[in-house]
Tab-separated table of C-alpha atoms in Angstrom:
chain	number	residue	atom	x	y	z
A	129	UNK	CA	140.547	291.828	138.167
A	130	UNK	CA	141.529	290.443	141.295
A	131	UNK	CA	144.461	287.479	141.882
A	132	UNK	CA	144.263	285.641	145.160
A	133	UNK	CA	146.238	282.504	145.022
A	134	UNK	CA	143.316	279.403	145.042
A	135	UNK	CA	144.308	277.865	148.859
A	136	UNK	CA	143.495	281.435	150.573
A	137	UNK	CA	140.243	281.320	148.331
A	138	UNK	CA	139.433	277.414	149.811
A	139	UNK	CA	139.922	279.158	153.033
A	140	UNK	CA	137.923	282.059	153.143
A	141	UNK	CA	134.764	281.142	150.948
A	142	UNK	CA	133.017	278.245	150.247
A	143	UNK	CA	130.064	277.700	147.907
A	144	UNK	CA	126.927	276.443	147.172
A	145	UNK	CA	125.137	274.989	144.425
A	146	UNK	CA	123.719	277.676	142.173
A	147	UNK	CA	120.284	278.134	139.926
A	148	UNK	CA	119.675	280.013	136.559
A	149	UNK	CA	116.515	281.582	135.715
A	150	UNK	CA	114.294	281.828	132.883
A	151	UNK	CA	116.652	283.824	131.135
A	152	UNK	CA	119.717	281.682	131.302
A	153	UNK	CA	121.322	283.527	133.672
A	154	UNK	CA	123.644	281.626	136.762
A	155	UNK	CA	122.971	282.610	140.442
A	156	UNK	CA	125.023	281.926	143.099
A	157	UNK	CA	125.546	282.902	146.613
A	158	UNK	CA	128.852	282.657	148.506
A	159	UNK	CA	129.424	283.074	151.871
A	160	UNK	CA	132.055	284.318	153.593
A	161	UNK	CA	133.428	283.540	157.027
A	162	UNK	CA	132.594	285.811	160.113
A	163	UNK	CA	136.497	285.815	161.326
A	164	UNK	CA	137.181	289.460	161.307
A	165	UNK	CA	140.916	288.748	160.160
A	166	UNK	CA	140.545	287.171	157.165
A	167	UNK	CA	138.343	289.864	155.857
A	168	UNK	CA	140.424	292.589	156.646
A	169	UNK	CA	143.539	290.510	154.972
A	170	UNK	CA	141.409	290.042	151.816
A	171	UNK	CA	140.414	293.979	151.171
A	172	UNK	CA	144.295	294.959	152.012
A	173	UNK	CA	144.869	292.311	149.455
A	174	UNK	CA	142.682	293.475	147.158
A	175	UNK	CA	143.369	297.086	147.437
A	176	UNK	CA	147.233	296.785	147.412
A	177	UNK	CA	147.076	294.782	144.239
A	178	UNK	CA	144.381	297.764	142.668
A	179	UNK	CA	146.731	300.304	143.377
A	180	UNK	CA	149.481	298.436	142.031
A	181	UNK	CA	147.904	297.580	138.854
A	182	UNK	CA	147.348	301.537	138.477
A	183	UNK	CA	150.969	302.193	138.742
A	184	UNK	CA	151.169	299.325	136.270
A	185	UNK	CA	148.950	300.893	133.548
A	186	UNK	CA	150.201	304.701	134.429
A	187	UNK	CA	153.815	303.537	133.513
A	188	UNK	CA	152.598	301.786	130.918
A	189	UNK	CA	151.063	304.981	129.294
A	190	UNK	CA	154.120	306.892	129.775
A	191	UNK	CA	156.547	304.189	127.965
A	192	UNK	CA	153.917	304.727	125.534
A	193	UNK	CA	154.385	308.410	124.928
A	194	UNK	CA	158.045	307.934	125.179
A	195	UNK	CA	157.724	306.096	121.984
A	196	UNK	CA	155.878	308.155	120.467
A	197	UNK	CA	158.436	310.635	121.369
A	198	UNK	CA	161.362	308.971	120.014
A	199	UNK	CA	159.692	308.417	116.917
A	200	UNK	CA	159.215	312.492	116.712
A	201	UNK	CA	162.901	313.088	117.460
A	202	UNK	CA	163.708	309.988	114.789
A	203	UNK	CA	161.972	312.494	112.018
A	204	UNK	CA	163.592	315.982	113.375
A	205	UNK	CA	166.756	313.903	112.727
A	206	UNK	CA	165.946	313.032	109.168
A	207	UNK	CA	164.994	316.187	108.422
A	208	UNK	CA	168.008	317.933	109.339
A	209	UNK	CA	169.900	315.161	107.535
A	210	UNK	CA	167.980	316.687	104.101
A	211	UNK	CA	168.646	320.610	104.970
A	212	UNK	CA	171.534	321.221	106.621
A	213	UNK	CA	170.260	324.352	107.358
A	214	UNK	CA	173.407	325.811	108.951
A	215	UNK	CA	177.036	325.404	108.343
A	216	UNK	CA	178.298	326.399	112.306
A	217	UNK	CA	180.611	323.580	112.841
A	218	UNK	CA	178.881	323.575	116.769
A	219	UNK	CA	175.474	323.258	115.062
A	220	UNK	CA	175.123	319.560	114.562
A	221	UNK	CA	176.789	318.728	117.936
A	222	UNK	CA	174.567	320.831	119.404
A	223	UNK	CA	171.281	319.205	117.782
A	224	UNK	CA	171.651	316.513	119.642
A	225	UNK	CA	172.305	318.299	123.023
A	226	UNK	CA	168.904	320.062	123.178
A	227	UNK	CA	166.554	320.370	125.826
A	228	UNK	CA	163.870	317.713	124.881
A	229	UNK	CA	166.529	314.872	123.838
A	230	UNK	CA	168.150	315.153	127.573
A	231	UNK	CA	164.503	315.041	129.213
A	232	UNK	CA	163.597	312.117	127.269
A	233	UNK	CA	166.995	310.633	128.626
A	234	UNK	CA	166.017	311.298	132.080
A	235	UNK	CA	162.408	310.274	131.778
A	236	UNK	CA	163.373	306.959	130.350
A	237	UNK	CA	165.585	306.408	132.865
A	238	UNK	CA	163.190	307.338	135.707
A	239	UNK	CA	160.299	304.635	133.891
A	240	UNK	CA	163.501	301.880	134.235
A	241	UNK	CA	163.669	302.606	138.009
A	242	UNK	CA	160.246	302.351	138.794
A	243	UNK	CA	159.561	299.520	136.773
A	244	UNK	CA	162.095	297.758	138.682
A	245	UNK	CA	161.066	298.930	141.836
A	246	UNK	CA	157.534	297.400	140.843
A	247	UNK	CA	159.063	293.906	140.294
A	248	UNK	CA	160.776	293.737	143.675
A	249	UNK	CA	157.681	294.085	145.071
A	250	UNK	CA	156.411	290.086	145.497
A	251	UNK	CA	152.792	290.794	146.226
A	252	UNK	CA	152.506	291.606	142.449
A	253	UNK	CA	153.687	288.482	141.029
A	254	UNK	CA	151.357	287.452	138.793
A	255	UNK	CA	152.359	290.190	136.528
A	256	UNK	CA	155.819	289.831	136.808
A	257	UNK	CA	156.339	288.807	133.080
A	258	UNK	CA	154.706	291.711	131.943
A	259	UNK	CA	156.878	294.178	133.995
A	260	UNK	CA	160.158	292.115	133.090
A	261	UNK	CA	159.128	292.753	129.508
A	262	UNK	CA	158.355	296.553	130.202
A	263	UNK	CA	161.407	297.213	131.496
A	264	UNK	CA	163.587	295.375	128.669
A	265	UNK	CA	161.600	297.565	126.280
A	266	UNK	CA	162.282	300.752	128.357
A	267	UNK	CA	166.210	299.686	128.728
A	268	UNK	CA	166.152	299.057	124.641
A	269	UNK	CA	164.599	303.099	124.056
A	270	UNK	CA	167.115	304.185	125.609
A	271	UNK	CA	170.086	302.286	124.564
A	272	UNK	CA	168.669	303.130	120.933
A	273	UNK	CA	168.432	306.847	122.115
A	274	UNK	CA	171.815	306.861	123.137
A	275	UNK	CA	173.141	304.925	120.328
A	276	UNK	CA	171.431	307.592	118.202
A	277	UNK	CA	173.007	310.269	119.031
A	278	UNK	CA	176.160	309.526	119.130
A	279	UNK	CA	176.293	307.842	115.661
A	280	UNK	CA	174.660	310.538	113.858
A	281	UNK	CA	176.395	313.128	115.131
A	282	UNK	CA	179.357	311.924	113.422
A	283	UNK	CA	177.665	310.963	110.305
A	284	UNK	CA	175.937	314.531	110.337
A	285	UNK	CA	179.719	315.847	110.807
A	286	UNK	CA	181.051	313.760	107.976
A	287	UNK	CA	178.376	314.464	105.678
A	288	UNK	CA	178.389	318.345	106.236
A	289	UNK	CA	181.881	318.140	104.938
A	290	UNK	CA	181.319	316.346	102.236
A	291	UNK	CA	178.656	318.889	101.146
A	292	UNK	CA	181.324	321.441	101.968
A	293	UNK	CA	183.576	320.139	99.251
A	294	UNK	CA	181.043	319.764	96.684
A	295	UNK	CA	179.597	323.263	96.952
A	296	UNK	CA	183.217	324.675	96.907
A	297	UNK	CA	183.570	322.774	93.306
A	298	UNK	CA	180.189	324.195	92.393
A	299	UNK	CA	181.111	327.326	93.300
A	300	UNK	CA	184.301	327.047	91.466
A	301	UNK	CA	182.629	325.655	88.029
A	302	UNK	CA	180.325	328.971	88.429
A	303	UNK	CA	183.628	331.527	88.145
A	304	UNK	CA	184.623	329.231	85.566
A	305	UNK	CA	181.756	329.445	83.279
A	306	UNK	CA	181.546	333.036	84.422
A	307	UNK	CA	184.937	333.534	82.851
A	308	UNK	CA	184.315	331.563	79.830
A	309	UNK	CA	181.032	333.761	79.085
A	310	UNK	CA	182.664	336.758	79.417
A	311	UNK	CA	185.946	336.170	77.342
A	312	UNK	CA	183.248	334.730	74.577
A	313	UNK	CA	180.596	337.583	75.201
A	314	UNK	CA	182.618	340.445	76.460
A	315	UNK	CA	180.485	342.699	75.263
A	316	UNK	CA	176.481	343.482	75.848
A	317	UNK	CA	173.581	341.040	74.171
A	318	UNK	CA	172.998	342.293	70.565
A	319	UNK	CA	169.842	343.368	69.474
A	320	UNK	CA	167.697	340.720	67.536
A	321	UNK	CA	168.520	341.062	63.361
A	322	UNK	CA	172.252	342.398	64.610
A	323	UNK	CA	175.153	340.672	62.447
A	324	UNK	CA	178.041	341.705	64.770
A	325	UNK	CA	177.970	338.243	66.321
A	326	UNK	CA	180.670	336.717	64.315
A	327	UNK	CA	178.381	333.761	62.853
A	328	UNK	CA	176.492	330.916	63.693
A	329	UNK	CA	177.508	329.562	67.174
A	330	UNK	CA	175.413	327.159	68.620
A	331	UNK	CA	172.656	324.735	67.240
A	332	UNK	CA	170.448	323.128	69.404
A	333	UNK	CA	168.883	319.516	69.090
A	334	UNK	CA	166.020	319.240	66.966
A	335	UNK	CA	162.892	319.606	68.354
A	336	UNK	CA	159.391	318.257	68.076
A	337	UNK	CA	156.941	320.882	68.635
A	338	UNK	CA	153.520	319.069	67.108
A	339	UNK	CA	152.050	317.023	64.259
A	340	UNK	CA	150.941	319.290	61.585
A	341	UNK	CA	146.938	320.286	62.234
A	342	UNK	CA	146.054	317.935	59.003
A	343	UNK	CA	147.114	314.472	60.580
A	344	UNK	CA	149.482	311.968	60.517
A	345	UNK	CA	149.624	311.194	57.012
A	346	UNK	CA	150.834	314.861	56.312
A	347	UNK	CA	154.675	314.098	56.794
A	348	UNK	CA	155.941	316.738	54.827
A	349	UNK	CA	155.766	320.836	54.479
A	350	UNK	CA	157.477	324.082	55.965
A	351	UNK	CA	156.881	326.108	58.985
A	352	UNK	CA	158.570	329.362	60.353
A	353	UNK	CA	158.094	332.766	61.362
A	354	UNK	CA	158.516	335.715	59.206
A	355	UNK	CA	162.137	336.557	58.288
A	356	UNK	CA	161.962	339.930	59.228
A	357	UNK	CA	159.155	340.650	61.615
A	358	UNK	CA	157.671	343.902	62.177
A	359	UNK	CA	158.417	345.406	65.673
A	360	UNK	CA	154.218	345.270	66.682
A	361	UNK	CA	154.046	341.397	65.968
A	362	UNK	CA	155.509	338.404	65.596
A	363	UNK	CA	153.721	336.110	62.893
A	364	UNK	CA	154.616	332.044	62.974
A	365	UNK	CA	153.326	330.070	59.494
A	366	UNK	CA	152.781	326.275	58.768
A	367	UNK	CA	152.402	324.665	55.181
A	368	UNK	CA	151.908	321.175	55.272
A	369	UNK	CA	152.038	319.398	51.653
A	370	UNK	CA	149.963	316.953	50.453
A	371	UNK	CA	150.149	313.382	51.311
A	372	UNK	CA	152.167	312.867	47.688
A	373	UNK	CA	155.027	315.531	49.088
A	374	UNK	CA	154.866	317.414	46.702
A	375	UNK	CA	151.592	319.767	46.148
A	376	UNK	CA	151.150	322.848	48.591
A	377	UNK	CA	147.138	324.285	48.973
A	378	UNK	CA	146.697	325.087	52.502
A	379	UNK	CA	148.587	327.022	54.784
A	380	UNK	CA	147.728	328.715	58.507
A	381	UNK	CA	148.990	332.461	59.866
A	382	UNK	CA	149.415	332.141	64.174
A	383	UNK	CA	149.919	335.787	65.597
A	384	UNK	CA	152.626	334.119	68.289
A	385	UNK	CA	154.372	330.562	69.138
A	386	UNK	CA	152.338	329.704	71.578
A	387	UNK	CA	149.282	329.971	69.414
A	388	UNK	CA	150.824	327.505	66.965
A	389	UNK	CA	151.729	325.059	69.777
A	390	UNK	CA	147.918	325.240	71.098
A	391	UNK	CA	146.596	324.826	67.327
A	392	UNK	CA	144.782	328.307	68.268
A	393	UNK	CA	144.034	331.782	66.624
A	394	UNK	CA	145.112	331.406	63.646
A	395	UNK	CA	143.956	332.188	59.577
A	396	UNK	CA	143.810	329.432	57.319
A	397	UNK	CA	143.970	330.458	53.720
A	398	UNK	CA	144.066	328.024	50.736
A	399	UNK	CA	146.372	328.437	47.556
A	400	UNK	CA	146.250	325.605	45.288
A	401	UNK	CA	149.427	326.058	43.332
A	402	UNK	CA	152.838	325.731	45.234
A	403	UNK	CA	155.273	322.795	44.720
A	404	UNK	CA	157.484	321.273	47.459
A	405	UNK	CA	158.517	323.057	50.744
A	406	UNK	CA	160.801	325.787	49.842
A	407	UNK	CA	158.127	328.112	50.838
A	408	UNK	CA	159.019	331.170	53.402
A	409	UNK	CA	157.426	333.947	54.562
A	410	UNK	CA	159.444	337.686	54.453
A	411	UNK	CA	157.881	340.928	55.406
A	412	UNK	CA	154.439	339.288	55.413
A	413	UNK	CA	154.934	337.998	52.134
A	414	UNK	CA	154.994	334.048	51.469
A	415	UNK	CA	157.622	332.974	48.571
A	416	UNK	CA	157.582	329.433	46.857
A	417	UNK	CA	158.147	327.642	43.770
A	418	UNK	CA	154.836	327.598	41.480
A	419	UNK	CA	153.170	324.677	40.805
A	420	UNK	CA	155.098	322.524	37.796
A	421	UNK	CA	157.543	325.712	36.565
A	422	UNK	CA	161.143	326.814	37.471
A	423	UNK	CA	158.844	330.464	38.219
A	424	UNK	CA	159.031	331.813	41.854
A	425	UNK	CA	155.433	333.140	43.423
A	426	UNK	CA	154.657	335.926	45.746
A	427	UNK	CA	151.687	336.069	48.000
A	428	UNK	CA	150.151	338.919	50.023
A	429	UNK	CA	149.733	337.244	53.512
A	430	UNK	CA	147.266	339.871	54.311
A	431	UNK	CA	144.798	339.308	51.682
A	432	UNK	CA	145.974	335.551	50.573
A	433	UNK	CA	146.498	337.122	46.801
A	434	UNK	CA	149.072	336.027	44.235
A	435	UNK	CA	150.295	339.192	43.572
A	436	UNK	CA	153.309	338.439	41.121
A	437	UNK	CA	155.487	335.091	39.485
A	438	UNK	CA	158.636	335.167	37.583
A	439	UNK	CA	160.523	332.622	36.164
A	440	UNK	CA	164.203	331.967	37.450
A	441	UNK	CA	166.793	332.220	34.696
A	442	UNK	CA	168.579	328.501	34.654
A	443	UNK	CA	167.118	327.095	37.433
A	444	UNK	CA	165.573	323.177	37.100
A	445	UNK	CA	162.358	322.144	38.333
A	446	UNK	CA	160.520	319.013	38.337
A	447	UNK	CA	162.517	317.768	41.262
A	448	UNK	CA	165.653	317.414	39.294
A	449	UNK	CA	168.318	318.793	41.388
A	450	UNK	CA	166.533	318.163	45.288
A	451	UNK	CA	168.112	317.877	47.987
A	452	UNK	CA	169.005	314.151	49.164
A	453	UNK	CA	166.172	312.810	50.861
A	454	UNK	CA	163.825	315.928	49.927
A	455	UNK	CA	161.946	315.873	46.722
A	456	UNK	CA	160.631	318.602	45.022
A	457	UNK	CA	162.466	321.405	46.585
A	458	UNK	CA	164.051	322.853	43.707
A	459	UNK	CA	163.930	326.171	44.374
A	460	UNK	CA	164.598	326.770	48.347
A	461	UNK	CA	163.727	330.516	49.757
A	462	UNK	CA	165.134	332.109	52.257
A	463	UNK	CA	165.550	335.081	54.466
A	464	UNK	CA	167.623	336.873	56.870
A	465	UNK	CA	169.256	339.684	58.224
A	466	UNK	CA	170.343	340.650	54.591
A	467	UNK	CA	167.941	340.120	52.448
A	468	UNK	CA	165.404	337.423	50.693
A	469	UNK	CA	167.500	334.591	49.202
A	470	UNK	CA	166.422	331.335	46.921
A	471	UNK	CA	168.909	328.689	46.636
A	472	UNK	CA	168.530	326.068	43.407
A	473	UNK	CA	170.527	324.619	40.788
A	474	UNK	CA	170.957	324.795	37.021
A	475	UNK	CA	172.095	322.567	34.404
A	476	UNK	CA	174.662	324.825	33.945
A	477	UNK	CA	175.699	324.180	37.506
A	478	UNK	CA	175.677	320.888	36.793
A	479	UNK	CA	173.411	320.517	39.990
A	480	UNK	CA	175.499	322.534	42.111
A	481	UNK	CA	174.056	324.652	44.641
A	482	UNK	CA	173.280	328.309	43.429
A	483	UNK	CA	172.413	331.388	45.611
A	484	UNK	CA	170.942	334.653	44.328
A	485	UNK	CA	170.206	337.640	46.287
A	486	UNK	CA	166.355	338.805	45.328
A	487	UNK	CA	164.543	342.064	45.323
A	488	UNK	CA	162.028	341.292	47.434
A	489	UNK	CA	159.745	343.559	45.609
A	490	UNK	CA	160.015	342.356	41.802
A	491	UNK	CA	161.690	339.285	42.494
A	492	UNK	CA	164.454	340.141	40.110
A	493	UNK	CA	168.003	338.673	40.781
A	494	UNK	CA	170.348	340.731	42.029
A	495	UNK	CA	173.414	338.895	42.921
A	496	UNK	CA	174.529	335.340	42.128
A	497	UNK	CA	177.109	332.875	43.466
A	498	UNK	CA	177.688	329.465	42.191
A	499	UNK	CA	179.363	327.189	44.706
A	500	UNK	CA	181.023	323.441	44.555
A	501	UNK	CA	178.521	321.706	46.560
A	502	UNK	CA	176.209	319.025	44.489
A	503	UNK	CA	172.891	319.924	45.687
A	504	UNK	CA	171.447	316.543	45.545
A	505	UNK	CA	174.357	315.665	48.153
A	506	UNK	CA	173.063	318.013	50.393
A	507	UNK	CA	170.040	317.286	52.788
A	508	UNK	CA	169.249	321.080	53.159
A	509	UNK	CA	170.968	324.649	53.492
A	510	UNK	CA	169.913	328.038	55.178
A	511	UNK	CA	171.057	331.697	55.184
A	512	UNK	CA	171.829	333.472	58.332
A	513	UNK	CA	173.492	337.311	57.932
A	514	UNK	CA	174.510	337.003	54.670
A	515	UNK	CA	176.191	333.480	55.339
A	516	UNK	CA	174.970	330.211	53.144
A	517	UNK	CA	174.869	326.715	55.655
A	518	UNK	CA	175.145	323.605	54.091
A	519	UNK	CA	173.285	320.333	55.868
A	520	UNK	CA	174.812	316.690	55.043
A	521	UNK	CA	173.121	313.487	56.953
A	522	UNK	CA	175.220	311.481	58.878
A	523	UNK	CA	172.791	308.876	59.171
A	524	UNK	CA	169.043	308.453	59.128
A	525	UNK	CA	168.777	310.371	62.565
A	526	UNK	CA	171.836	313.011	62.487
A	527	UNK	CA	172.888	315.708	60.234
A	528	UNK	CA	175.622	318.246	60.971
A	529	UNK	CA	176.145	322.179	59.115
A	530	UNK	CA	179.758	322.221	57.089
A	531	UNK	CA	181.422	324.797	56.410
A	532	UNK	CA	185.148	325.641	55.620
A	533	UNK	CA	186.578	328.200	57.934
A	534	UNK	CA	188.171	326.583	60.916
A	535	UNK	CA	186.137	323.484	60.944
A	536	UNK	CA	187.627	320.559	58.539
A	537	UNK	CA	184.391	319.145	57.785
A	538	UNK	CA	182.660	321.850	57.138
A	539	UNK	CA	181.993	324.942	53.840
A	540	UNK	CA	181.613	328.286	54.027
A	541	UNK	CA	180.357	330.793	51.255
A	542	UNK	CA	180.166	334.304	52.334
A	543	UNK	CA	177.928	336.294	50.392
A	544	UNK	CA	177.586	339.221	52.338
């Protein structure tokens, strides 16, 4: 578009009335003056103000790209301010000193000049305001630039040392627990089913792996894996009760944990005469209390076959002596590293907890020990290398393991 002030326009051209056609569309004719002068004024004119609208547009572009530029620097900057890549004290000073920050520098400066030079000139006055607001913008970019650089150099420098410090306390709470895992563990990792541990050491919080495959109404029931596992495989068991808590008929066989977790490859068998959840499973064998009788079952995993049942001399049944919160377990199996165990109490007892050592093969009692916990006081108990653990809740979401060796709250009965 062309700008010629209106009183050189009155003096050059005039008009004359104009016509539209049958397609709406205005004719005109204008007519120019023959003075030779006025002509060649109007094409300088007009091609001074072309080429100065070029320059106009071409520095526009550029302050374009220099955005666009500063916005790609912007990110580089916040990504080093995530990695840290390097600890050379030099290296964040230098970050700011290379190559394509200074040229942006320069270039920005060289748009200001130019721009300015394009203002002095008064034959390009009618875009004045534009230019006036270019070069504001181009004087901002850099200030910002400018501003950049030296701000976040020091906040680069002040953060690197405060990433310093923390990764010398890191590295000093590594030798520390290095130290503390090698004055508890100086020795190598035992071998799984070793007792030369010392005794129970850790317990983690309790975990949920999954709802038992018969449904929500199933609450109660026993799960494991076999007490003493044969080197070729490892086999993981679940025996849900009924809905009453009390009656055991089903039970499933997984060949490893991760088949239980995906509720795949397993056996189910059905029983039809267990009572409560003192079941467990030793050298492929599953243990439990028979239905309604103080008599302990043994079933062949292999072939899902009662192959023998013996009473227990003394012990009650019938839920008498339970644990608190746990009916029906009156006789609780177990085994470890030792042997197969079943815990229970007699009225002899007086409802204490009783442990006998079993041959796993008749089921005859070997070995007893009576101890001075009430059973019904007690929310469970387990064996581990020969060692009884006794559970008491806390509350309706936390129990805790007693025992009486160095702990005050707690009871210990070796039985190895």
């Amino acid at each position: 578009m062309l700008n010629v002030p209106v009183t050189m326009l009155l003096q050059l051209i005039r008009g004359v009335s104009g016509s539209m056609d049958k397609d709406g569309i205005c004719h005109c004719v204008v007519y120019l003056p023959n003075n030779a002068i006025y002509l060649q004024q109007l094409e300088q004119l007009q091609n001074t103000a072309q080429e100065l609208m070029g320059k106009y547009e071409q520095e526009l572009s550029r302050v374009s790209e220099y955005a666009h530029a500063i916005e790609d620097q912007e990110n580089q900057v916040l990504e080093m301010n995530s990695t840290l890549n390097s600890r050379n004290p030099t290296f964040l000073a230098s970050s700011y000193e290379f190559p394509a920050f200074n040229l942006l520098r320069l270039e920005l400066e060289g748009a200001q000049e130019l721009v300015a030079q394009l203002k002095t000139n008064r034959r390009v006055s009618g875009v004045s305001d534009l230019l006036h607001e270019l070069q504001s913008q181009v004087a901002n970019a850099s200030l910002t630039l400018k501003l950049l650089a030296e701000s976040d150099q020091r906040s680069f420098r002040a953060l690197r040392q405060e990433v310093d410090v923390l990764e010398s306390r890191l590295h000093e709470c590594e030798r520390e627990k290095e130290q503390e895992e090698t004055s508890i563990h100086p020795d190598p990792p035992l071998s799984p089913g070793s007792c030369a541990h010392g005794g129970l050491q850790k317990v983690s919080r309790p975990l949920v792996v999954q709802l038992n495959w018969r449904g929500f109404s199933y609450k109660s029931g026993a799960w494991g894996r076999d007490s003493a596992p044969s080197p070729a495989s490892s086999l993981f068991w679940v025996a849900p009760l009924r809905e009453d808590g009390r009656y055991f008929d089903y039970y499933r066989l997984h060949k490893s944990y991760d088949d239980l977790v995906l509720l795949k490859n397993y056996e189910q068998w059905k029983m039809g005469y267990g009572d409560g959840s003192g079941n467990t499973v030793y050298k492929n064998f599953m243990y439990f209390n028979y239905y309604g009788t103080s008599e302990m079952a043994k079933v062949d995993l292999s072939s899902n076959s009662l192959v023998l049942r013996r009473p227990l001399p003394g012990a009650t049944y019938n839920n008498r002596f339970s644990y608190a919160g746990v009916p029906w377990k009156d006789l609780d199996f177990a085994g470890d590293e030792k042997g197969l165990w079943v815990l229970y109490a007699t009225e002899e007892s007086k409802g204490n907890l009783v442990v006998s050592l079993l041959n796993a093969s008749t089921l005859e009692v070997e070995k007893t020990w009576h101890t001075s916990q009430y059973k019904p006081a007690l929310s469970g108990a387990f064996m581990a290398c020969g060692v009884l653990y006794a559970l008491r809740s806390l509350s309706t979401r936390q129990e805790e393991i007693f025992y009486n060796r160095s702990h005050i709250l707690c009871f210990e009965d070796s039985v190895s």
